[in-house]
Amino acid sequence: DDIKLSQQYDVLDLFKYMHQ
């Protein structure tokens, strides 16, 4: 499950990067 959380964070980072 830890990996799932990490993946979610990765997506969030990607979203932030796209929004930048």
PQR file of N, CA, C, O and H, with PARSE charges and radii, in Angstrom:
ATOM      1  N   ASP A   1       0.834  -1.205   0.000 -0.4000 1.5000
ATOM      2  CA  ASP A   1       0.000   0.000   0.000 -0.0000 2.0000
ATOM      3  C   ASP A   1       0.871   1.258   0.000  0.5500 1.7000
ATOM      4  O   ASP A   1       0.466   2.314  -0.487 -0.5500 1.4000
ATOM      5  N   ASP A   2       2.051   1.122   0.547 -0.4000 1.5000
ATOM      6  CA  ASP A   2       2.969   2.266   0.593 -0.0000 2.0000
ATOM      7  C   ASP A   2       3.279   2.758  -0.817  0.5500 1.7000
ATOM      8  O   ASP A   2       3.428   3.956  -1.058 -0.5500 1.4000
ATOM      9  H   ASP A   2       2.380   0.264   0.943  0.4000 1.0000
ATOM     10  N   ILE A   3       3.370   1.814  -1.729 -0.4000 1.5000
ATOM     11  CA  ILE A   3       3.687   2.169  -3.118 -0.0000 2.0000
ATOM     12  C   ILE A   3       2.533   2.984  -3.719  0.5500 1.7000
ATOM     13  O   ILE A   3       2.751   3.920  -4.487 -0.5500 1.4000
ATOM     14  H   ILE A   3       3.248   0.841  -1.532  0.4000 1.0000
ATOM     15  N   LYS A   4       1.327   2.613  -3.358 -0.4000 1.5000
ATOM     16  CA  LYS A   4       0.159   3.328  -3.869 -0.0000 2.0000
ATOM     17  C   LYS A   4       0.219   4.789  -3.442  0.5500 1.7000
ATOM     18  O   LYS A   4      -0.062   5.691  -4.231 -0.5500 1.4000
ATOM     19  H   LYS A   4       1.150   1.852  -2.733  0.4000 1.0000
ATOM     20  N   LEU A   5       0.582   5.005  -2.205 -0.4000 1.5000
ATOM     21  CA  LEU A   5       0.676   6.364  -1.686 -0.0000 2.0000
ATOM     22  C   LEU A   5       1.752   7.130  -2.441  0.5500 1.7000
ATOM     23  O   LEU A   5       1.584   8.297  -2.795 -0.5500 1.4000
ATOM     24  H   LEU A   5       0.810   4.272  -1.564  0.4000 1.0000
ATOM     25  N   SER A   6       2.842   6.452  -2.673 -0.4000 1.5000
ATOM     26  CA  SER A   6       3.960   7.078  -3.396 -0.0000 2.0000
ATOM     27  C   SER A   6       3.504   7.460  -4.804  0.5500 1.7000
ATOM     28  O   SER A   6       3.826   8.537  -5.306 -0.5500 1.4000
ATOM     29  H   SER A   6       2.979   5.504  -2.386  0.4000 1.0000
ATOM     30  N   GLN A   7       2.760   6.571  -5.416 -0.4000 1.5000
ATOM     31  CA  GLN A   7       2.283   6.836  -6.773 -0.0000 2.0000
ATOM     32  C   GLN A   7       1.371   8.065  -6.783  0.5500 1.7000
ATOM     33  O   GLN A   7       1.458   8.917  -7.667 -0.5500 1.4000
ATOM     34  H   GLN A   7       2.498   5.697  -5.008  0.4000 1.0000
ATOM     35  N   GLN A   8       0.501   8.131  -5.783 -0.4000 1.5000
ATOM     36  CA  GLN A   8      -0.407   9.269  -5.696 -0.0000 2.0000
ATOM     37  C   GLN A   8       0.380  10.567  -5.593  0.5500 1.7000
ATOM     38  O   GLN A   8       0.032  11.580  -6.200 -0.5500 1.4000
ATOM     39  H   GLN A   8       0.430   7.439  -5.065  0.4000 1.0000
ATOM     40  N   TYR A   9       1.440  10.507  -4.814 -0.4000 1.5000
ATOM     41  CA  TYR A   9       2.266  11.703  -4.646 -0.0000 2.0000
ATOM     42  C   TYR A   9       2.931  12.076  -5.961  0.5500 1.7000
ATOM     43  O   TYR A   9       3.057  13.254  -6.298 -0.5500 1.4000
ATOM     44  H   TYR A   9       1.722   9.684  -4.321  0.4000 1.0000
ATOM     45  N   ASP A  10       3.352  11.062  -6.694 -0.4000 1.5000
ATOM     46  CA  ASP A  10       3.985  11.276  -7.982 -0.0000 2.0000
ATOM     47  C   ASP A  10       3.022  11.988  -8.932  0.5500 1.7000
ATOM     48  O   ASP A  10       3.409  12.906  -9.655 -0.5500 1.4000
ATOM     49  H   ASP A  10       3.250  10.105  -6.421  0.4000 1.0000
ATOM     50  N   VAL A  11       1.784  11.559  -8.918 -0.4000 1.5000
ATOM     51  CA  VAL A  11       0.766  12.169  -9.774 -0.0000 2.0000
ATOM     52  C   VAL A  11       0.557  13.618  -9.378  0.5500 1.7000
ATOM     53  O   VAL A  11       0.423  14.496 -10.230 -0.5500 1.4000
ATOM     54  H   VAL A  11       1.469  10.813  -8.331  0.4000 1.0000
ATOM     55  N   LEU A  12       0.532  13.859  -8.072 -0.4000 1.5000
ATOM     56  CA  LEU A  12       0.333  15.218  -7.585 -0.0000 2.0000
ATOM     57  C   LEU A  12       1.478  16.114  -8.043  0.5500 1.7000
ATOM     58  O   LEU A  12       1.268  17.249  -8.472 -0.5500 1.4000
ATOM     59  H   LEU A  12       0.641  13.146  -7.380  0.4000 1.0000
ATOM     60  N   ASP A  13       2.682  15.585  -7.945 -0.4000 1.5000
ATOM     61  CA  ASP A  13       3.862  16.343  -8.387 -0.0000 2.0000
ATOM     62  C   ASP A  13       3.762  16.643  -9.875  0.5500 1.7000
ATOM     63  O   ASP A  13       4.100  17.739 -10.323 -0.5500 1.4000
ATOM     64  H   ASP A  13       2.853  14.663  -7.596  0.4000 1.0000
ATOM     65  N   LEU A  14       3.299  15.670 -10.629 -0.4000 1.5000
ATOM     66  CA  LEU A  14       3.164  15.851 -12.069 -0.0000 2.0000
ATOM     67  C   LEU A  14       2.126  16.938 -12.361  0.5500 1.7000
ATOM     68  O   LEU A  14       2.325  17.790 -13.227 -0.5500 1.4000
ATOM     69  H   LEU A  14       3.024  14.780 -10.265  0.4000 1.0000
ATOM     70  N   PHE A  15       1.039  16.890 -11.635 -0.4000 1.5000
ATOM     71  CA  PHE A  15      -0.010  17.895 -11.820 -0.0000 2.0000
ATOM     72  C   PHE A  15       0.533  19.289 -11.531  0.5500 1.7000
ATOM     73  O   PHE A  15       0.276  20.241 -12.268 -0.5500 1.4000
ATOM     74  H   PHE A  15       0.877  16.198 -10.932  0.4000 1.0000
ATOM     75  N   LYS A  16       1.286  19.385 -10.445 -0.4000 1.5000
ATOM     76  CA  LYS A  16       1.868  20.680 -10.061 -0.0000 2.0000
ATOM     77  C   LYS A  16       2.820  21.152 -11.153  0.5500 1.7000
ATOM     78  O   LYS A  16       2.846  22.330 -11.511 -0.5500 1.4000
ATOM     79  H   LYS A  16       1.494  18.611  -9.847  0.4000 1.0000
ATOM     80  N   TYR A  17       3.590  20.219 -11.668 -0.4000 1.5000
ATOM     81  CA  TYR A  17       4.553  20.564 -12.709 -0.0000 2.0000
ATOM     82  C   TYR A  17       3.835  21.076 -13.957  0.5500 1.7000
ATOM     83  O   TYR A  17       4.266  22.044 -14.584 -0.5500 1.4000
ATOM     84  H   TYR A  17       3.569  19.263 -11.377  0.4000 1.0000
ATOM     85  N   MET A  18       2.751  20.419 -14.298 -0.4000 1.5000
ATOM     86  CA  MET A  18       1.988  20.839 -15.477 -0.0000 2.0000
ATOM     87  C   MET A  18       1.342  22.205 -15.242  0.5500 1.7000
ATOM     88  O   MET A  18       1.211  23.008 -16.166 -0.5500 1.4000
ATOM     89  H   MET A  18       2.401  19.633 -13.789  0.4000 1.0000
ATOM     90  N   HIS A  19       0.945  22.452 -14.006 -0.4000 1.5000
ATOM     91  CA  HIS A  19       0.282  23.714 -13.679 -0.0000 2.0000
ATOM     92  C   HIS A  19       1.287  24.869 -13.594  0.5500 1.7000
ATOM     93  O   HIS A  19       0.930  26.041 -13.715 -0.5500 1.4000
ATOM     94  H   HIS A  19       1.051  21.799 -13.256  0.4000 1.0000
ATOM     95  N   GLN A  20       2.535  24.502 -13.384 -0.4000 1.5000
ATOM     96  CA  GLN A  20       3.538  25.556 -13.208 -0.0000 2.0000
ATOM     97  C   GLN A  20       3.605  26.456 -14.411  0.5500 1.7000
ATOM     98  O   GLN A  20       4.397  27.399 -14.434 -0.5500 1.4000
ATOM     99  H   GLN A  20       2.824  23.550 -13.286  0.4000 1.0000
TER
END
